[in-house]
CSV table of C-alpha atoms and ligand atoms in Angstrom, one decimal:
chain,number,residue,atom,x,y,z
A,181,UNK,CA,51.0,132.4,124.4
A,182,UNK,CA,54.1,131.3,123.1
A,183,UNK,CA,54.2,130.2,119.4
A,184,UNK,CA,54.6,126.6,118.6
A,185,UNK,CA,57.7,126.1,115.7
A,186,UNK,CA,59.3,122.8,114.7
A,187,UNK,CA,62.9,121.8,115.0
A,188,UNK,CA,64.9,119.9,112.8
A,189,UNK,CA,68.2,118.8,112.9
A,190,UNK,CA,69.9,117.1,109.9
A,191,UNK,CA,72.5,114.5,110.6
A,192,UNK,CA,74.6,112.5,108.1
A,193,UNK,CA,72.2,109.5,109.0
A,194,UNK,CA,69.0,110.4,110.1
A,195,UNK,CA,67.0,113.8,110.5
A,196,UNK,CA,65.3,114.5,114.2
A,197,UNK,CA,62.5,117.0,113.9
A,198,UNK,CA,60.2,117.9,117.1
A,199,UNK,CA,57.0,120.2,117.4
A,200,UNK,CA,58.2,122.8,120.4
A,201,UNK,CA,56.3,125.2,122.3
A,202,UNK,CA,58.9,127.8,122.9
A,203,UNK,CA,56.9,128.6,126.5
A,204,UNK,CA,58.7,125.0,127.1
A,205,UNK,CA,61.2,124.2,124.5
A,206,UNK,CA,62.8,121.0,126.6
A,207,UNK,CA,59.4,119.2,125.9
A,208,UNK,CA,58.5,117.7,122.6
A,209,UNK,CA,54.8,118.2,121.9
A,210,UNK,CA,55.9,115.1,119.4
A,211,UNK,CA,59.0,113.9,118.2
A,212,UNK,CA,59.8,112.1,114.6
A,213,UNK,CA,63.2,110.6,113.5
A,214,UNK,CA,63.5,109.3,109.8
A,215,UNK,CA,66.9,108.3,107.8
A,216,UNK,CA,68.6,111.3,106.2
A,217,UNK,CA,67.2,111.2,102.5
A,218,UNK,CA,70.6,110.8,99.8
A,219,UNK,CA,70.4,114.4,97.3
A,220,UNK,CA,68.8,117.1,97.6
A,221,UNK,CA,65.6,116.9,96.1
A,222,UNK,CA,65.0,113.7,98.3
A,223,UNK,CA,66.3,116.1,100.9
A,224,UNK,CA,63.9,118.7,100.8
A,225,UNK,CA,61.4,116.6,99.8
A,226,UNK,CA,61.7,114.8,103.1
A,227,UNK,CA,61.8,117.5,105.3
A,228,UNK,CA,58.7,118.7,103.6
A,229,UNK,CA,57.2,115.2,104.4
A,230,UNK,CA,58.3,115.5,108.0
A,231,UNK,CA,57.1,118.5,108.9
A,232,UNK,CA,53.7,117.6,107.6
A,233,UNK,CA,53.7,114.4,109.4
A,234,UNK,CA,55.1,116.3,112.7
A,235,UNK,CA,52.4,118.7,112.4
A,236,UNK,CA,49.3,116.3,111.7
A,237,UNK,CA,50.4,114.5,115.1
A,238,UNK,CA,51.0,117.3,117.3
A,239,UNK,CA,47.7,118.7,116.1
A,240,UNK,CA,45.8,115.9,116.2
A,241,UNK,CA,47.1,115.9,120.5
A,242,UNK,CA,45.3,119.5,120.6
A,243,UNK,CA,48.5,121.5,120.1
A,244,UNK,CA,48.5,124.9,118.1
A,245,UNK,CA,49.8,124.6,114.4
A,246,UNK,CA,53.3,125.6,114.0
A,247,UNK,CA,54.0,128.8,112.8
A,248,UNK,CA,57.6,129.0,111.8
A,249,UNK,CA,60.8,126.1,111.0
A,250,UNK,CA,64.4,126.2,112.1
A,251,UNK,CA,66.3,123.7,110.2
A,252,UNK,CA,70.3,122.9,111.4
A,253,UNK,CA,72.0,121.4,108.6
A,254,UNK,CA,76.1,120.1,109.2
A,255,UNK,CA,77.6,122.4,107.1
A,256,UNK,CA,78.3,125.8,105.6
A,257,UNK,CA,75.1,127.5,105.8
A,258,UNK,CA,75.1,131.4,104.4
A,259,UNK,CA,73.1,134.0,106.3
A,260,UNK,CA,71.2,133.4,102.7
A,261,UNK,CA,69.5,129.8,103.8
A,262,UNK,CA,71.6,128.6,101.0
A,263,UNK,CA,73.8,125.5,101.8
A,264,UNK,CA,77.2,125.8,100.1
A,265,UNK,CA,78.8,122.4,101.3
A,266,UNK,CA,77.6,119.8,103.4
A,267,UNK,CA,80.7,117.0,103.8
A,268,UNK,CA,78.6,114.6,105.5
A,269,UNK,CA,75.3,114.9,103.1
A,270,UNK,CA,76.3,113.7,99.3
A,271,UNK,CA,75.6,116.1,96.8
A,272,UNK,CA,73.8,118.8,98.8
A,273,UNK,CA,76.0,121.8,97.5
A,274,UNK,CA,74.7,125.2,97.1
A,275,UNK,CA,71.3,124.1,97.3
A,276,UNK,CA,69.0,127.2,98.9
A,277,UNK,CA,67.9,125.3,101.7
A,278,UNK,CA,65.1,127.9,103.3
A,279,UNK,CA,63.9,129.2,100.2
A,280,UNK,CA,63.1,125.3,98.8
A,281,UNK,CA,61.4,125.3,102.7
A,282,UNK,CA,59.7,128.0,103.0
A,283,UNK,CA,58.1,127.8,99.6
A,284,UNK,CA,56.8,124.3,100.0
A,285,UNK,CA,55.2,124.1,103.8
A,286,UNK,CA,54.0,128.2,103.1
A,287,UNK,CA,56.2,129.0,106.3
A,288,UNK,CA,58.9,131.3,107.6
A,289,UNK,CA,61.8,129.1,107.8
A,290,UNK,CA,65.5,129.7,109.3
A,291,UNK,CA,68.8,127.6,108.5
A,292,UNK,CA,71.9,127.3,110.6
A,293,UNK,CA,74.9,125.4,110.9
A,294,UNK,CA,73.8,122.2,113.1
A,295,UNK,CA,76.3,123.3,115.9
A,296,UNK,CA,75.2,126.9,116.0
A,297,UNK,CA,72.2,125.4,116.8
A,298,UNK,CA,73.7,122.9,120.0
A,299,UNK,CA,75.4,126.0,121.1
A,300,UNK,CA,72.7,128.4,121.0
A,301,UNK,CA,70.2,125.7,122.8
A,302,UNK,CA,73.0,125.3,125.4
A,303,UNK,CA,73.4,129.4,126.5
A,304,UNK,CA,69.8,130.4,125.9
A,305,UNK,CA,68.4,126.7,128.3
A,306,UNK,CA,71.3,124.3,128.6
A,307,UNK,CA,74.5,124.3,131.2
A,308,UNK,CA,75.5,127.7,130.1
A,309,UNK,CA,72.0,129.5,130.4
A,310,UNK,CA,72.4,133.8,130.6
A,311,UNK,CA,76.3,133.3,129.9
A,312,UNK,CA,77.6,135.9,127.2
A,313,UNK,CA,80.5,133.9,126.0
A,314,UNK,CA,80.6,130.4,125.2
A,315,UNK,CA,82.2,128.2,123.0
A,316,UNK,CA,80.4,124.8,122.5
A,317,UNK,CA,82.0,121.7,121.1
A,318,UNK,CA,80.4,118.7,119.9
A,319,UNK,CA,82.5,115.5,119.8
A,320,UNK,CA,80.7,113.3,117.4
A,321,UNK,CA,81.9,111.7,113.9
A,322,UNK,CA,83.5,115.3,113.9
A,323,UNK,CA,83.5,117.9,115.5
A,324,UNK,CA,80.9,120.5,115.5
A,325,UNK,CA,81.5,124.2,117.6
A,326,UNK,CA,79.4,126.8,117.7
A,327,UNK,CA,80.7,130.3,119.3
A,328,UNK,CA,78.5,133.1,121.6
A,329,UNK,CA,80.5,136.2,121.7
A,330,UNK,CA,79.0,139.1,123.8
A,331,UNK,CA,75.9,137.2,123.7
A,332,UNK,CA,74.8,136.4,120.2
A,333,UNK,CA,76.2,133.8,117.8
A,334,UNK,CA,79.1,134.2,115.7
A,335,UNK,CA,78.0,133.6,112.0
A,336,UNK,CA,81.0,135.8,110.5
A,337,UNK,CA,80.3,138.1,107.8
A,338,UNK,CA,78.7,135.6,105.7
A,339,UNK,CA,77.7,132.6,108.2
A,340,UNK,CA,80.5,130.1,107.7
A,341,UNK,CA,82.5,131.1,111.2
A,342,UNK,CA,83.3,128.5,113.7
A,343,UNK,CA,84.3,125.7,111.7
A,344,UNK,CA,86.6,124.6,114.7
A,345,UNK,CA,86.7,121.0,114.0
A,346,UNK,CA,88.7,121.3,110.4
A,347,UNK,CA,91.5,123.9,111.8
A,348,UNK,CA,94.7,121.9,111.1
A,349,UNK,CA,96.6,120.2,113.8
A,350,UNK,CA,99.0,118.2,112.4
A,351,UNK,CA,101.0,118.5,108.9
A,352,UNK,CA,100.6,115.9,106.6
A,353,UNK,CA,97.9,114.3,108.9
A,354,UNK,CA,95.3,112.2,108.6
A,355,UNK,CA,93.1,112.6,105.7
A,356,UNK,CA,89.0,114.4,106.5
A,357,UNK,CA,86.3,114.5,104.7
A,358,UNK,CA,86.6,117.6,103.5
A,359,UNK,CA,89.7,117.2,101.4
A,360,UNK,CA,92.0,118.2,103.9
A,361,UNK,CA,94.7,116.6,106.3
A,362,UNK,CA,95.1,116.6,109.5
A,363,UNK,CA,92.0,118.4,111.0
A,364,UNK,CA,91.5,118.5,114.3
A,365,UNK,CA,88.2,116.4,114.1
A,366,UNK,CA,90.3,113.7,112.7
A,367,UNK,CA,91.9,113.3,116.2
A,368,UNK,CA,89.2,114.7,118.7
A,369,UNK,CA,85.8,113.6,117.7
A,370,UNK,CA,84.4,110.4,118.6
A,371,UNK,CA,85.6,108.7,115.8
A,372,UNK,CA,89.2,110.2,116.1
A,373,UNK,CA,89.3,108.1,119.6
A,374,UNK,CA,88.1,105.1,117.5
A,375,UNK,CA,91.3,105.5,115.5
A,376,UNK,CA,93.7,106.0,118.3
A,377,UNK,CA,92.4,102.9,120.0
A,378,UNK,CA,92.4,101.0,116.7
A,379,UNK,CA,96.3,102.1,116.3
A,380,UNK,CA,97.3,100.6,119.6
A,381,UNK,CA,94.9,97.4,119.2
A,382,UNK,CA,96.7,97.1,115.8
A,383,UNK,CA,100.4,96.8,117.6
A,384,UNK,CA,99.0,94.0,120.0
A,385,UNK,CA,99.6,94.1,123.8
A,386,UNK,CA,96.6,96.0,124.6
A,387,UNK,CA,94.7,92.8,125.8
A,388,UNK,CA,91.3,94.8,126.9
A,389,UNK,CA,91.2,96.7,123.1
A,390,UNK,CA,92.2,94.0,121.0
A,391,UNK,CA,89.2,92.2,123.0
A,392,UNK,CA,86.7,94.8,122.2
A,393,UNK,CA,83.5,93.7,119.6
A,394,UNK,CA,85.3,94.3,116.3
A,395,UNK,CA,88.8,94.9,117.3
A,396,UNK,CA,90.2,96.4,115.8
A,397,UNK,CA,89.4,98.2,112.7
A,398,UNK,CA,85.9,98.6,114.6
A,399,UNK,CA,86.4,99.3,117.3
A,400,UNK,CA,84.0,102.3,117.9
A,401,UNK,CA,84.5,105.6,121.0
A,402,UNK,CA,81.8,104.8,123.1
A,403,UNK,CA,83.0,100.9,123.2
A,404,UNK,CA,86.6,102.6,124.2
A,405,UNK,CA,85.0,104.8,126.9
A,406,UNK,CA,83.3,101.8,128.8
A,407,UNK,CA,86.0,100.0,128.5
A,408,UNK,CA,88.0,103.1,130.4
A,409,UNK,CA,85.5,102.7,133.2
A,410,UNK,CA,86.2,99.4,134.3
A,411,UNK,CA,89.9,100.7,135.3
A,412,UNK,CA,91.9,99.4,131.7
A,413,UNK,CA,95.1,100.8,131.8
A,414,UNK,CA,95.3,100.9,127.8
A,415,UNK,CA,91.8,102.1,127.6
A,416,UNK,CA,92.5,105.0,129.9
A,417,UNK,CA,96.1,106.0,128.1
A,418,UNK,CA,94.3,105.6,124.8
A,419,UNK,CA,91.8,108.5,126.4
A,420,UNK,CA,94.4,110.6,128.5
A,421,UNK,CA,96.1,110.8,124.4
A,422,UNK,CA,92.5,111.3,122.8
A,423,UNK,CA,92.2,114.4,126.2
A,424,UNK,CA,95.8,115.5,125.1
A,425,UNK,CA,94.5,116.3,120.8
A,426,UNK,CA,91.0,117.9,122.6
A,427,UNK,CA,93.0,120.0,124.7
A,428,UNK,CA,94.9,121.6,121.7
A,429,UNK,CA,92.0,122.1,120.2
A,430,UNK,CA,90.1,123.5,123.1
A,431,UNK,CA,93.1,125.8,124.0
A,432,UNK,CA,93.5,127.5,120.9
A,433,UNK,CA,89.9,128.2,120.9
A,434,UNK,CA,90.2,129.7,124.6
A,435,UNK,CA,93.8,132.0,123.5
A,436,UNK,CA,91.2,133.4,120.5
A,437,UNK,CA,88.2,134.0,122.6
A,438,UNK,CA,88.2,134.1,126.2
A,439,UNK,CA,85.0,132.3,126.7
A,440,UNK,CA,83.1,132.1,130.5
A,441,UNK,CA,82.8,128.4,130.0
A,442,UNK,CA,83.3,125.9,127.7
A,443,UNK,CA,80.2,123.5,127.1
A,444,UNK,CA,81.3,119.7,125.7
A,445,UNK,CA,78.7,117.4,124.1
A,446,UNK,CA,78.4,114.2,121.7
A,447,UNK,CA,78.4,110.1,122.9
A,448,UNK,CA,82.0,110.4,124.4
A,449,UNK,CA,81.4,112.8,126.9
A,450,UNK,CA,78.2,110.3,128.8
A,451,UNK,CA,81.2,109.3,130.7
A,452,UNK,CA,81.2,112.4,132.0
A,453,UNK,CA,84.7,113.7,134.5
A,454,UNK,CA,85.9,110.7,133.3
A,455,UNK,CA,86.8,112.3,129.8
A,456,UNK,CA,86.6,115.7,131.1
A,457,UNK,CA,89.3,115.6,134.0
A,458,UNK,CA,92.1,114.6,131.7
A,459,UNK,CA,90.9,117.0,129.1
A,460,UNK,CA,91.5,119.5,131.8
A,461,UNK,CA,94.3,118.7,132.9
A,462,UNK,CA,95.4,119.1,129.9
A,463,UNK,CA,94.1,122.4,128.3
A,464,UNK,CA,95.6,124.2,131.4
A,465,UNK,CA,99.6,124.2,130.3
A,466,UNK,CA,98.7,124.7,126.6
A,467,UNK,CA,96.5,128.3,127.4
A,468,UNK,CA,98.2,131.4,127.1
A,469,UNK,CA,99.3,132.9,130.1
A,470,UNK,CA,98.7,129.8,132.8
A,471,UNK,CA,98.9,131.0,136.2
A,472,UNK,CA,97.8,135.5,135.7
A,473,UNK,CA,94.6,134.1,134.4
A,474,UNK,CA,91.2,132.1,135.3
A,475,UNK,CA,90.6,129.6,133.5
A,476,UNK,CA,87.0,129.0,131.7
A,477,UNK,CA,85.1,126.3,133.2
A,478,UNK,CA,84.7,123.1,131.1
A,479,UNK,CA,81.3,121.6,131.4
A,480,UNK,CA,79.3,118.6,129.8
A,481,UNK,CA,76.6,119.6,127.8
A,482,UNK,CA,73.0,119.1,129.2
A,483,UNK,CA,70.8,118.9,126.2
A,484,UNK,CA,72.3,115.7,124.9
A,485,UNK,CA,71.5,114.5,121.3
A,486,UNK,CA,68.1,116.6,121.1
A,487,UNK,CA,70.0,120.2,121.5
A,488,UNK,CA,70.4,120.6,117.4
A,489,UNK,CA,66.8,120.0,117.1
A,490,UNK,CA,65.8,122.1,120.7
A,491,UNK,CA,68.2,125.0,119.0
A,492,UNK,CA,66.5,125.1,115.5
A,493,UNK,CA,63.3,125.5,117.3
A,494,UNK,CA,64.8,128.6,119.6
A,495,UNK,CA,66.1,129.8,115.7
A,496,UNK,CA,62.7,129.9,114.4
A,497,UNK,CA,61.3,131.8,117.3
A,498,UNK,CA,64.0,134.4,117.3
A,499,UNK,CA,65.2,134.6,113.4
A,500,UNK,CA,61.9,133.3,111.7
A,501,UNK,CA,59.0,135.2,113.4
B,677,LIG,ZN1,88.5,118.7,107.6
């Protein structure tokens, strides 16, 4: 019998954990959202709370206990379970993670970067199942990326590889969260399209953006995507320019490691070739050595906003038990 583990994934809003049986890890014996607790000790403490909770259900509906927690937190995680800096969860800095865990739910726990976890869910039971090299890119409010080379993840000699998503782009850009400028999550995540169609709604003579709900300091990504479906021509140049930053990105990452295929997830990419043909077109010119090589394959991702949680249950079953 497969064991039964939970997963968890920590966003900057709200924390998904689901009770998985890894004979079926697609399948949520039960599934539990809350909102993100602010601090660490609320943190942990809430986690703690969650897992109980999650465990009491999936009990209660005849399932085994769980035996083992993967946690994916958006940050720097050491190989240690210790969090060194989370820019999206205030005041969570070197806080040891899996050893707070693991002493209070009496549990093997493992702790990994949130987009390790997308990206190992994606190549062990997503679009890129029994592939050996993978990069997969998450295009929320930044950008998360996590690597398989020769089959395993890349963690780096300390865990912190694969921070794709603050490599600078552009000199004297646009401020992150971080405490850098011009990262390339400030131009190709979700919220880096909300600013480019927010520029050209700002200028006027965008008629179908400067009508959007909010326009146009609110204009969100997703709102900018529909509106690209109908046919807008503003909407669809403000997304060919949004495929253009994705595409540096993305070829960069292809020059350093060769990957079989190229896995893309978050809100934007529910439209689907819409997004993904320009970002295509794109990424082709800017690889190294166009036209004496093939090209990696650029998929959507298949797990959509339950792979963190589906991966930190596959990271309990392989680096917890
Ligand atoms: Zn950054």
């Amino acid at each position: 019998m497969a064991p039964v583990v939970v997963g968890l994934d920590v966003g900057g809003t709200k924390v998904l954990g689901r009770v998985v049986d890894l004979g079926a890890p697609t399948v949520a014996v039960v599934e539990q959202r809350m909102a993100t607790p602010v601090g660490p000790e609320a943190l942990v403490g809430g986690i703690v709370g969650l897992v109980a909770d999650l465990t009491e259900r999936a009990t209660a509906l005849g399932s085994r206990s769980p035996v083992a927690v993967g946690v994916g937190i958006p940050g720097l995680v050491g190989r240690d379970g210790v969090v060194r800096l989370a820019p999206h969860l205030p005041g969570v800095t070197d806080l040891d993670v899996g050893g707070a865990l693991s002493a209070a739910l009496d549990l093997p726990v493992a702790v990994d970067n949130d987009a390790n976890c997308a990206g190992l869910a994606e190549v062990r039971i997503g679009v890129a199942t029994g592939l050996d090299d993978v990069a997969v890119v998450t295009l929320g409010t930044g950008i998360g990326a996590g690597f398989v080379v020769a089959g395993r993840l890349l963690r780096g000699a300390r865990g912190f590889a694969g921070e794709a998503g603050h490599l600078q782009v552009e000199r004297d850009g646009l401020p992150c969260p971080c405490g850098k400028r011009g990262c390339w999550e400030r131009y190709a995540s979700g919220s880096g399209l909300a600013l480019l169609a927010r520029e050209v709604a700002r200028d006027g003579g965008a008629p179908g953006l400067c009508g959007l709900p909010g326009a146009p300091e609110a204009i969100s990504g997703e709102a900018v995507v529909a509106l690209a479906r109908t046919g807008d021509p503003d909407a669809l140049a403000v997304l060919d320019r949004f495929a253009w930053w994705v595409g540096v990105g993305l070829a960069g990452l292809i020059d350093l490691l060769d990957p079989e295929v190229v896995v893309i997830g978050g809100g934007v990419i529910e439209a689907g070739d819409l997004v993904l043909d320009p970002v295509r077109r794109h990424v082709a010119p800017l690889v190294l050595g166009r036209g004496h090589r093939p090209l990696p394959g650029i998929r959507a991702a298949s797990l959509g906003s339950a792979a963190g949680a589906i991966g930190a249950a596959l990271l309990a079953g392989e680096s917890a038990l």
